[in-house]
């Protein structure tokens, strides 16, 4: 779910250590590098250069709003072929809005040149920072709104806060040609946590371009609760006693090196950069075995977040947020707190984001990098004597704040060649004020024991506090994984496990076997996890084999599965078509980056993956991209209130015949 994202501040700086090249790790504490990698994030100076180029070209004025400034990545083969000291092309993609027109500019900031300007008629740029409160003054003057507040006993508007957000699309005539907003308001007095104080049943529909209030919808009076759900120092209750310390130190220095945005740790080599739209991008991931540095993943990142709420009320049915595409104002990534979000000893990276005016702004500590040892075992065996080794991990972490929800994004590099990708959901479950104080007698199992037609206040959620119901909702996360397993040409295989019946004279009745087949077209690669039909998904190299003559590969091991429960033809499902399948595979195209399309704000049906795959393109022995969707259906517990404990979900990129044997046999006996 999203409201106005919280801002952040800071300055971009390099890490404390340096690596001299992509193959040799040299520890130089305190050193930095002047090298610029082709995938480094836009700098403050580059932002300003792009603005000056647009100004000189007559492409911006005081009315121009800037939604995004992103790196326009160079060609993939140029990135793989780059070496320190080589020339680095630098171009930025800027998404602007002037009036109703969304436009894209590509600026070569190295040569101060406008490469292209493209108008996108009908496309809706992501919400500007100023738009979240743009209609507040007009709403507070509207007589129907004033009357609705008076009916609720509210006559003083001093503490009424309103925010305008994109409602999605539902095939309505009024949506055509408009930048519609749904405005919700809160009585924020008395409480630090004002999520309990929404003015329920009241929605204002406005046009962001004209500033016109189209109508005020009032479904009836629900009193604003006086419930106290504070969770700061005044709402925590008696603190627990301080625990006995657990100390983690690295007295001999960090176990990884960082040159700008390039990381070397154990056998791993990769690049990490902050990104305004998706938060964090992991690139050029390689495994170094001596002089043999093998590519695994060209680029991996979050592609989209979809959070639809399951309440048909007028103020709720339109809450189906495509968070990564709609709510990037100020950048998806937000500052990380030292010692809480990441260990004190972590290394931090900052970023520069664009403001509405196009001017850059620093955001500090948006990515952290740290090693950890959790007491886990890398491998063990006990026979005549005990043999085993402990493990340590390298964590690359970012966090997003999207209104009430906070998300933690982890890429965990392991010594055995696996990469775990995790999402932690925390923050505040979005709730609605209701008339009833608590659940009805006999409704101990939660919402809708008598069926959804029961009409209870908790028919579409659960009571978490007095007069407060947290609404049922989903979290979908799609990841884009541009795989390059031992090179850019790969094939994805689905290898199903099936039972076979043994001969009648056998003591056993059955065993299972593996049936493998390459996925040749995009239609064949639209896959879902079915527990009764287990399968392995592998990205296979056609050009390299291991010692046992098996082709090298990486397995995408699913986790945290979510099933699409929308009926066919439902508009939220049509807008977020990527949720129809857990896995999609496409041939790589540089302009296919976001699962719901480049412009999901107020978008129509079929954008992104459904549109791209309609041609059923070949994916066998191609440069392929995997799109994986994970998530959860969230039926809110009382334990999730007032702030939700972090709930993690994971998937894994796992070497499968990539090595000749277990790659961590030679780990030291201390982590």
XYZ file of C-alpha atoms in Angstrom:
671
model
C 0.000 0.000 0.000
C 1.215 3.523 -0.575
C 0.809 7.004 0.664
C 3.259 9.783 0.083
C 6.769 8.292 0.473
C 8.926 9.807 3.199
C 11.855 11.965 2.058
C 15.508 11.402 2.836
C 18.708 13.422 2.724
C 22.421 12.804 2.394
C 25.406 12.714 0.037
C 26.929 10.140 -2.290
C 30.263 8.692 -1.204
C 32.410 5.704 -2.011
C 33.166 2.832 0.344
C 36.274 2.620 2.543
C 38.131 -0.087 0.652
C 39.324 -0.558 -2.896
C 39.757 -3.393 -5.358
C 42.338 -2.799 -8.085
C 40.602 -4.807 -10.772
C 37.781 -7.273 -11.273
C 40.037 -10.300 -10.823
C 42.508 -9.383 -8.038
C 41.368 -8.503 -4.522
C 43.719 -6.129 -2.696
C 42.901 -4.755 0.763
C 43.621 -1.034 1.008
C 41.716 0.395 3.988
C 40.540 3.928 3.443
C 41.336 3.945 -0.280
C 38.880 5.092 -2.925
C 38.949 4.851 -6.690
C 38.485 7.431 -9.397
C 37.336 4.755 -11.825
C 33.801 5.095 -13.140
C 31.942 1.916 -13.993
C 29.432 2.032 -16.874
C 26.614 1.064 -14.469
C 27.415 3.541 -11.691
C 24.367 5.589 -10.620
C 23.856 9.162 -11.856
C 25.895 11.707 -9.941
C 24.903 15.148 -8.691
C 26.928 16.759 -11.477
C 25.344 14.551 -14.142
C 21.857 15.493 -12.927
C 22.700 19.168 -13.324
C 24.278 18.623 -16.724
C 21.113 16.912 -17.955
C 19.006 19.829 -16.740
C 21.220 22.352 -18.474
C 21.061 20.401 -21.737
C 17.240 20.288 -21.584
C 17.082 23.990 -20.746
C 19.352 24.905 -23.652
C 17.268 22.732 -25.968
C 14.057 24.514 -24.932
C 12.594 21.339 -23.466
C 11.860 22.574 -19.938
C 10.407 25.572 -18.177
C 9.015 26.408 -14.746
C 5.942 24.241 -15.396
C 7.920 21.072 -16.160
C 7.751 18.360 -13.524
C 10.346 15.598 -13.242
C 9.224 12.143 -12.176
C 12.354 10.076 -12.773
C 16.036 10.376 -13.603
C 17.543 6.967 -14.316
C 20.737 5.619 -15.777
C 20.368 4.896 -19.488
C 22.473 1.771 -19.394
C 24.942 1.194 -22.217
C 24.853 -1.902 -24.383
C 25.250 -5.151 -22.480
C 28.259 -6.379 -24.457
C 29.993 -3.049 -23.830
C 29.484 -3.450 -20.082
C 30.790 -7.019 -20.029
C 33.760 -5.917 -22.139
C 34.605 -2.873 -20.031
C 37.898 -2.771 -18.155
C 39.082 -0.201 -15.578
C 40.451 2.861 -17.329
C 38.363 2.357 -20.469
C 36.028 5.070 -21.733
C 32.602 5.053 -20.119
C 29.538 6.304 -22.029
C 27.152 8.160 -19.716
C 23.551 8.895 -20.607
C 20.516 9.566 -18.415
C 16.824 8.914 -19.023
C 14.572 11.683 -17.706
C 10.794 11.317 -17.433
C 9.021 14.676 -17.416
C 5.459 15.950 -17.364
C 4.205 19.258 -18.660
C 0.438 19.623 -18.412
C -1.061 16.345 -19.617
C 1.970 15.274 -21.661
C 4.498 12.745 -20.411
C 7.835 12.845 -22.228
C 11.139 10.998 -22.155
C 14.520 12.605 -22.722
C 17.818 10.792 -23.173
C 20.786 13.047 -22.451
C 24.421 12.199 -23.134
C 25.901 13.897 -20.066
C 29.497 13.229 -21.051
C 29.136 15.122 -24.333
C 26.357 17.470 -23.103
C 23.996 16.417 -25.883
C 20.260 15.745 -26.141
C 20.161 12.316 -27.765
C 16.377 12.030 -28.062
C 13.080 13.550 -26.962
C 9.968 11.374 -27.131
C 6.424 12.402 -26.207
C 4.277 9.598 -24.758
C 0.650 10.581 -25.422
C -1.731 8.780 -23.066
C 1.020 7.656 -20.700
C 0.843 8.836 -17.098
C 4.146 9.684 -15.444
C 4.583 8.608 -11.816
C 3.043 10.912 -9.209
C 5.108 13.991 -8.438
C 5.908 14.780 -4.825
C 3.733 17.891 -4.952
C 0.739 15.995 -6.295
C 0.135 14.097 -3.082
C -1.128 17.283 -1.434
C -2.046 19.267 -4.550
C -5.835 19.050 -4.101
C -5.912 19.587 -0.345
C -6.859 23.283 -0.484
C -9.631 22.693 -3.027
C -10.994 19.733 -1.071
C -11.198 21.710 2.162
C -13.224 24.439 0.433
C -15.719 22.114 -1.264
C -19.210 22.463 0.271
C -20.006 18.744 -0.015
C -16.808 17.877 1.819
C -17.506 20.458 4.510
C -21.013 19.076 4.953
C -19.677 15.516 5.234
C -17.247 16.603 7.955
C -19.986 18.483 9.812
C -22.097 15.303 9.793
C -19.174 13.640 11.586
C -18.946 16.446 14.140
C -15.795 17.930 12.601
C -15.855 21.700 12.192
C -12.208 22.589 12.755
C -10.104 21.711 9.678
C -6.788 22.692 11.253
C -5.771 19.069 11.837
C -7.362 17.539 8.749
C -4.673 16.126 6.468
C -5.516 14.918 2.966
C -3.521 13.016 0.398
C -4.253 12.333 -3.256
C -3.225 9.073 -4.897
C -3.807 7.325 -8.228
C -6.810 4.982 -7.981
C -5.932 2.603 -10.770
C -8.310 2.077 -13.651
C -11.715 0.414 -13.958
C -12.901 1.042 -17.516
C -14.982 4.080 -16.565
C -15.754 6.840 -19.054
C -14.547 9.546 -16.683
C -11.048 8.055 -16.678
C -10.380 8.869 -20.323
C -7.974 11.753 -20.789
C -7.809 12.556 -17.089
C -5.217 12.256 -14.372
C -7.660 11.104 -11.726
C -6.922 11.114 -8.025
C -8.794 9.715 -5.050
C -8.371 11.925 -2.013
C -8.559 10.452 1.499
C -8.349 12.506 4.675
C -7.289 11.950 8.260
C -7.986 13.728 11.529
C -4.398 13.750 12.766
C -4.840 15.429 16.150
C -4.091 13.681 19.455
C -2.151 10.744 18.024
C 1.404 10.266 16.801
C 0.144 7.259 14.844
C -2.749 8.729 12.862
C -3.417 5.580 10.823
C -6.235 4.884 13.283
C -7.869 8.237 12.553
C -8.964 8.013 8.950
C -12.234 9.721 8.021
C -13.925 6.570 6.855
C -16.572 6.420 4.124
C -15.503 9.727 2.568
C -13.645 9.918 -0.768
C -13.071 12.933 -2.981
C -12.474 12.358 -6.704
C -10.413 15.015 -8.454
C -8.573 15.801 -11.687
C -4.892 16.541 -11.077
C -4.430 18.457 -14.332
C -7.366 20.830 -14.074
C -7.461 20.921 -10.272
C -11.211 20.262 -10.476
C -13.094 18.391 -7.763
C -15.350 16.033 -9.703
C -17.397 14.754 -6.772
C -17.461 13.907 -3.095
C -18.566 10.371 -2.249
C -19.969 9.805 1.248
C -21.033 6.280 2.212
C -22.147 7.221 5.697
C -20.811 8.417 9.020
C -18.279 6.341 10.933
C -16.933 8.087 14.049
C -13.198 8.769 14.115
C -11.855 6.452 16.841
C -9.972 7.720 19.864
C -7.970 4.480 19.887
C -4.344 4.948 20.877
C -2.038 2.828 18.734
C 1.163 4.763 19.292
C 4.340 2.740 18.923
C 7.034 5.295 19.694
C 8.515 5.944 23.120
C 5.057 6.867 24.433
C 3.370 3.711 23.166
C 5.812 0.883 23.777
C 4.972 0.114 27.364
C 7.616 -0.777 29.931
C 10.897 -1.510 28.137
C 12.463 -4.932 28.435
C 15.765 -5.094 30.319
C 18.895 -4.625 28.255
C 20.176 -7.984 26.994
C 23.640 -9.297 27.581
C 25.772 -8.099 24.674
C 26.557 -10.109 21.575
C 29.614 -8.532 19.995
C 30.451 -8.809 16.292
C 33.733 -7.186 15.353
C 36.137 -7.338 12.428
C 39.438 -6.297 14.041
C 41.464 -7.126 10.932
C 39.213 -5.151 8.616
C 36.375 -5.977 6.290
C 36.273 -9.283 4.456
C 35.177 -7.619 1.208
C 36.472 -4.761 -0.893
C 34.468 -1.933 -2.389
C 35.652 0.254 -5.247
C 32.967 2.804 -5.936
C 30.038 0.449 -6.491
C 32.009 -2.706 -7.332
C 32.173 -5.428 -4.695
C 34.598 -8.329 -4.335
C 33.911 -10.915 -1.611
C 35.191 -14.478 -1.452
C 34.681 -15.757 -5.031
C 31.938 -13.247 -5.854
C 32.384 -10.135 -7.999
C 29.456 -7.818 -8.688
C 28.262 -4.228 -9.042
C 25.539 -2.606 -6.927
C 23.825 0.704 -7.545
C 20.867 2.561 -6.057
C 18.020 3.251 -8.474
C 15.202 5.747 -8.007
C 12.479 3.448 -9.331
C 13.395 -0.032 -8.064
C 15.610 0.838 -5.111
C 18.663 -1.297 -5.852
C 20.163 -3.048 -8.893
C 22.683 -5.903 -8.661
C 24.721 -6.261 -11.860
C 27.585 -8.148 -13.538
C 27.542 -10.982 -11.007
C 30.489 -13.331 -11.526
C 32.105 -16.249 -9.737
C 35.902 -16.159 -9.733
C 37.732 -19.476 -9.623
C 41.330 -18.427 -9.993
C 41.698 -16.851 -13.404
C 38.383 -18.300 -14.557
C 35.825 -15.579 -13.829
C 32.420 -16.944 -14.824
C 29.318 -14.821 -15.422
C 26.137 -15.809 -13.600
C 23.731 -12.855 -13.669
C 23.953 -9.697 -15.735
C 21.298 -7.764 -13.833
C 18.799 -8.503 -11.075
C 16.357 -6.199 -9.322
C 12.845 -5.672 -8.106
C 10.586 -4.954 -11.063
C 7.187 -4.183 -9.519
C 5.130 -4.343 -6.326
C 1.373 -4.891 -6.421
C -0.718 -4.446 -3.264
C -4.501 -4.795 -3.793
C -6.931 -4.451 -0.882
C -9.931 -6.741 -0.506
C -12.740 -4.440 0.607
C -15.474 -3.417 -1.887
C -16.334 -0.189 -0.041
C -16.109 3.049 -1.988
C -12.994 4.195 -0.167
C -11.228 0.856 -0.583
C -11.980 -0.939 -3.852
C -9.629 1.357 -5.788
C -6.700 0.679 -3.490
C -4.733 -1.589 -5.812
C -1.284 -0.068 -5.792
C 1.539 -0.695 -8.246
C 3.964 0.767 -5.773
C 7.262 0.614 -7.630
C 5.822 2.268 -10.729
C 3.417 4.743 -9.125
C 5.167 5.886 -5.939
C 8.792 6.585 -6.854
C 8.779 10.256 -5.841
C 11.861 10.827 -3.721
C 13.180 7.407 -4.695
C 11.973 3.967 -3.668
C 14.958 3.408 -1.376
C 15.004 5.221 1.944
C 17.747 5.822 4.544
C 18.837 2.877 6.673
C 19.365 3.330 10.420
C 22.815 2.303 11.617
C 22.733 -0.392 14.263
C 19.070 -1.254 13.585
C 18.482 -1.737 9.863
C 22.100 -2.799 9.405
C 24.995 -3.540 11.754
C 27.172 -0.693 12.981
C 30.090 -2.136 11.047
C 28.276 -2.146 7.684
C 29.391 -0.071 4.698
C 26.803 2.333 3.309
C 26.096 3.762 -0.145
C 24.191 6.972 -0.841
C 22.296 8.143 -3.895
C 21.016 11.196 -5.725
C 17.342 11.498 -6.647
C 15.424 14.046 -8.672
C 12.935 16.467 -7.161
C 9.817 17.767 -8.908
C 11.752 20.718 -10.322
C 14.468 18.475 -11.733
C 17.029 19.579 -9.163
C 18.978 16.729 -7.570
C 18.726 15.849 -3.901
C 21.009 13.621 -1.833
C 19.655 10.636 0.086
C 22.016 9.093 2.599
C 22.622 5.443 3.490
C 20.162 3.828 1.068
C 22.184 0.604 0.660
C 24.252 -1.243 3.235
C 26.749 -4.057 2.757
C 27.928 -6.312 5.559
C 29.198 -9.770 6.388
C 27.453 -11.910 8.946
C 27.798 -15.253 10.614
C 24.643 -16.676 12.149
C 25.933 -19.932 13.551
C 24.781 -21.879 10.493
C 26.706 -24.806 9.080
C 28.090 -24.834 5.542
C 28.372 -28.647 5.614
C 28.997 -31.431 8.129
C 29.264 -35.199 8.481
C 29.905 -37.474 11.436
C 31.213 -40.972 10.976
C 34.477 -42.096 12.568
C 35.226 -38.488 13.328
C 33.436 -35.175 12.855
C 34.073 -33.025 9.825
C 32.273 -29.779 9.069
C 32.642 -26.101 8.305
C 30.777 -22.971 9.462
C 29.468 -20.427 6.977
C 29.349 -16.686 6.600
C 27.298 -14.562 4.197
C 27.552 -11.206 2.486
C 24.334 -9.171 2.687
C 23.450 -6.283 0.376
C 20.361 -4.524 1.749
C 17.995 -1.703 0.855
C 14.664 -0.604 2.337
C 11.572 1.114 0.980
C 8.913 3.124 2.785
C 5.629 3.116 0.881
C 3.145 4.906 3.087
C 2.135 2.540 5.841
C 4.382 -0.347 4.721
C 8.145 -0.703 5.016
C 9.951 -3.305 2.938
C 13.472 -4.681 3.376
C 15.209 -6.052 0.283
C 18.151 -8.418 0.769
C 20.526 -10.015 -1.689
C 22.521 -12.568 0.307
C 25.628 -13.937 -1.396
C 26.740 -17.299 -0.046
C 30.070 -19.075 -0.132
C 28.539 -22.092 -1.879
C 27.583 -20.119 -5.000
C 23.931 -19.514 -4.072
C 22.220 -16.134 -3.902
C 19.220 -15.774 -1.618
C 16.860 -12.917 -2.468
C 14.571 -11.902 0.384
C 11.858 -9.384 1.154
C 10.864 -8.423 4.662
C 7.485 -6.731 5.162
C 6.941 -4.559 8.204
C 5.357 -1.202 9.057
C 1.671 -0.610 9.722
C -1.183 -2.718 8.330
C -3.647 -0.358 6.663
C -6.797 -0.159 8.741
C -10.266 1.362 8.719
C -12.348 2.813 11.550
C -15.578 0.897 12.180
C -18.638 1.325 14.395
C -18.272 -1.884 16.408
C -15.747 -1.841 19.229
C -14.549 -5.443 18.850
C -15.581 -8.578 16.960
C -19.126 -9.852 17.324
C -19.756 -12.539 19.975
C -19.049 -15.983 18.616
C -16.847 -14.694 15.813
C -13.673 -15.966 17.391
C -12.258 -17.291 14.116
C -12.109 -13.869 12.504
C -13.753 -12.300 9.509
C -16.777 -13.648 7.680
C -17.504 -16.783 9.694
C -21.045 -16.599 8.287
C -19.818 -15.759 4.779
C -18.974 -12.378 3.322
C -22.672 -11.523 2.978
C -22.851 -11.286 6.770
C -22.284 -7.534 6.663
C -20.149 -7.451 9.782
C -17.579 -4.720 10.312
C -14.863 -7.365 9.952
C -16.258 -9.026 6.830
C -13.182 -7.943 4.857
C -10.555 -7.888 7.570
C -9.922 -8.467 11.256
C -10.179 -6.391 14.409
C -6.735 -5.400 15.641
C -7.812 -2.717 18.128
C -10.972 -1.088 19.452
C -13.015 0.230 16.492
C -10.124 -0.656 14.140
C -10.234 -3.332 11.417
C -7.126 -4.132 9.367
C -8.246 -4.903 5.818
C -7.291 -8.123 4.008
C -4.797 -7.559 1.190
C -2.086 -9.108 -0.957
C 1.602 -8.410 -1.516
C 3.014 -9.358 -4.922
C 6.691 -8.770 -5.740
C 8.071 -9.329 -9.216
C 11.822 -9.624 -9.839
C 13.575 -9.217 -13.167
C 16.566 -11.567 -13.523
C 18.727 -11.127 -16.623
C 20.605 -14.419 -16.415
C 23.979 -14.973 -18.097
C 25.020 -18.431 -16.904
C 28.482 -18.975 -18.412
C 27.591 -16.483 -21.115
C 24.625 -14.529 -22.474
C 23.115 -17.407 -24.480
C 20.981 -19.655 -22.265
C 17.993 -21.976 -22.369
C 15.462 -22.420 -19.574
C 14.438 -25.985 -18.785
C 11.461 -27.220 -16.831
C 12.223 -30.606 -15.313
C 9.146 -32.202 -13.844
C 9.106 -34.935 -11.247
C 6.565 -37.698 -11.876
C 5.759 -41.052 -10.394
C 6.261 -44.214 -12.456
C 4.758 -47.575 -11.651
C 7.156 -50.471 -11.203
C 6.532 -54.010 -12.513
C 4.048 -56.114 -10.575
C 6.769 -58.506 -9.350
C 8.765 -55.689 -7.740
C 8.664 -55.211 -3.964
C 8.093 -51.482 -4.445
C 5.023 -50.036 -6.084
C 6.533 -46.835 -7.527
C 9.440 -44.396 -7.763
C 9.695 -40.926 -9.202
C 11.814 -39.826 -12.141
C 12.765 -36.515 -13.721
C 11.434 -35.571 -17.156
C 13.308 -32.591 -18.594
C 12.387 -30.396 -21.533
C 13.634 -27.036 -22.815
C 11.189 -24.160 -22.924
C 11.259 -22.964 -26.510
C 8.701 -20.141 -26.594
C 7.299 -17.532 -24.243
C 3.971 -19.355 -24.009
C 5.696 -22.552 -22.867
C 7.511 -20.544 -20.188
C 4.431 -19.111 -18.474
C 4.713 -21.347 -15.428
C 3.120 -21.690 -12.030
C 4.180 -23.638 -8.981
C 1.811 -26.572 -8.468
C 2.623 -28.589 -5.364
C 1.091 -31.745 -6.814
C 3.271 -31.371 -9.927
C 6.759 -30.553 -8.605
C 9.322 -29.254 -11.057
C 12.794 -27.751 -11.227
C 13.416 -24.541 -13.211
C 16.962 -24.259 -14.553
C 18.818 -21.717 -16.690
C 21.221 -23.821 -18.736
C 24.311 -22.914 -20.715
C 24.537 -24.610 -24.118
C 28.251 -23.857 -24.327
C 29.787 -25.288 -21.173
C 29.599 -28.554 -19.222
C 30.934 -29.682 -15.888
C 33.265 -32.610 -15.237
C 30.379 -35.059 -15.356
C 29.372 -33.788 -18.837
C 26.218 -32.083 -17.585
C 25.597 -28.587 -18.969
C 26.241 -25.912 -16.370
C 23.189 -24.159 -14.994
C 21.582 -22.143 -12.226
C 18.281 -23.126 -10.666
C 15.590 -20.645 -9.713
C 14.233 -22.201 -6.547
C 10.820 -20.677 -5.753
C 9.758 -19.567 -2.317
C 6.998 -17.579 -0.571
C 4.386 -18.493 -3.133
C 1.174 -16.544 -3.664
C -1.824 -17.678 -5.699
C -3.819 -15.248 -7.807
C -7.366 -15.223 -6.353
C -8.818 -12.559 -8.659
C -11.584 -13.617 -11.006
C -10.994 -13.305 -14.743
C -11.669 -9.827 -16.065
C -11.240 -8.034 -12.734
C -9.572 -4.700 -13.467
C -6.829 -4.891 -10.816
C -5.790 -8.235 -12.266
C -5.841 -6.831 -15.806
C -3.568 -3.944 -14.799
C -1.130 -6.230 -12.961
C -1.154 -9.043 -15.497
C 2.227 -10.341 -14.354
C 0.515 -11.965 -11.340
C -1.083 -14.574 -13.624
C 2.117 -16.660 -13.508
C 4.880 -17.237 -11.006
C 7.452 -17.373 -13.798
C 7.696 -15.702 -17.187
C 10.674 -15.968 -19.537
C 11.343 -13.456 -22.301
C 14.147 -12.768 -24.753
C 16.107 -9.825 -23.445
C 15.031 -6.432 -24.758
C 16.592 -3.257 -23.298
C 13.214 -1.482 -23.077
C 11.430 -4.334 -21.234
C 12.323 -3.543 -17.634
C 9.153 -3.295 -15.535
C 6.652 -6.153 -15.274
C 3.586 -3.868 -15.409
C 5.079 -1.586 -18.044
C 6.985 1.652 -17.993
C 3.925 3.712 -17.014
C 1.588 1.780 -14.684
C 0.064 4.932 -13.153
C -3.650 4.901 -14.119
C -2.734 2.299 -16.728
C -5.109 0.150 -18.729
C -5.078 -3.647 -19.018
C -2.303 -5.795 -20.417
C 0.724 -3.543 -20.050
C 4.139 -5.081 -19.558
C 4.588 -8.845 -19.628
C 1.185 -9.764 -21.140
C 1.799 -7.360 -24.008
C 5.426 -8.328 -24.604
C 4.769 -12.065 -24.617
C 1.749 -11.872 -26.941
C 4.114 -12.513 -29.861
C 5.214 -15.825 -28.328
C 8.869 -15.159 -29.161
C 11.617 -17.759 -29.218
C 13.533 -18.164 -25.939
C 15.659 -21.228 -26.699
C 19.391 -20.501 -26.918
C 18.714 -16.808 -26.435
C 19.747 -14.049 -24.069
C 16.877 -14.674 -21.639
C 15.282 -12.768 -18.780
C 13.378 -14.497 -15.976
C 10.511 -12.694 -14.248
C 9.635 -14.264 -10.929
C 6.631 -13.311 -8.766
C 6.451 -14.091 -5.054
C 4.367 -12.716 -2.201
C 1.721 -13.400 0.395
C -1.974 -13.077 1.165
C -2.071 -11.008 4.321
C -4.819 -11.827 6.813
C -3.736 -9.480 9.575
C -3.188 -10.874 13.079
C -3.455 -8.928 16.284
C 0.288 -9.576 16.625
C 0.763 -7.439 13.494
C -0.546 -4.377 15.336
C 0.321 -1.554 15.740
C 3.574 -2.290 13.913
C 4.049 -5.555 12.085
C 7.013 -7.779 13.049
C 9.138 -8.334 9.963
C 7.788 -11.209 7.860
C 10.379 -12.518 5.398
C 9.930 -14.347 2.125
C 12.721 -15.753 -0.046
C 13.699 -17.308 -3.320
C 17.076 -18.697 -4.302
C 19.374 -18.659 -7.320
C 21.230 -21.921 -6.824
C 24.122 -23.466 -8.764
C 23.019 -26.720 -10.389
C 25.882 -28.626 -12.054
C 27.685 -25.276 -12.291
C 30.598 -26.735 -10.299
C 32.335 -30.099 -10.472
C 31.714 -30.745 -6.771
C 30.834 -28.987 -3.509
C 32.596 -25.590 -3.746
C 32.857 -25.023 0.020
C 34.833 -28.102 1.044
C 37.882 -25.943 1.648
C 36.296 -23.359 3.940
C 38.249 -22.505 7.104
C 37.137 -23.935 10.430
C 36.259 -20.497 11.740
C 33.516 -18.443 10.082
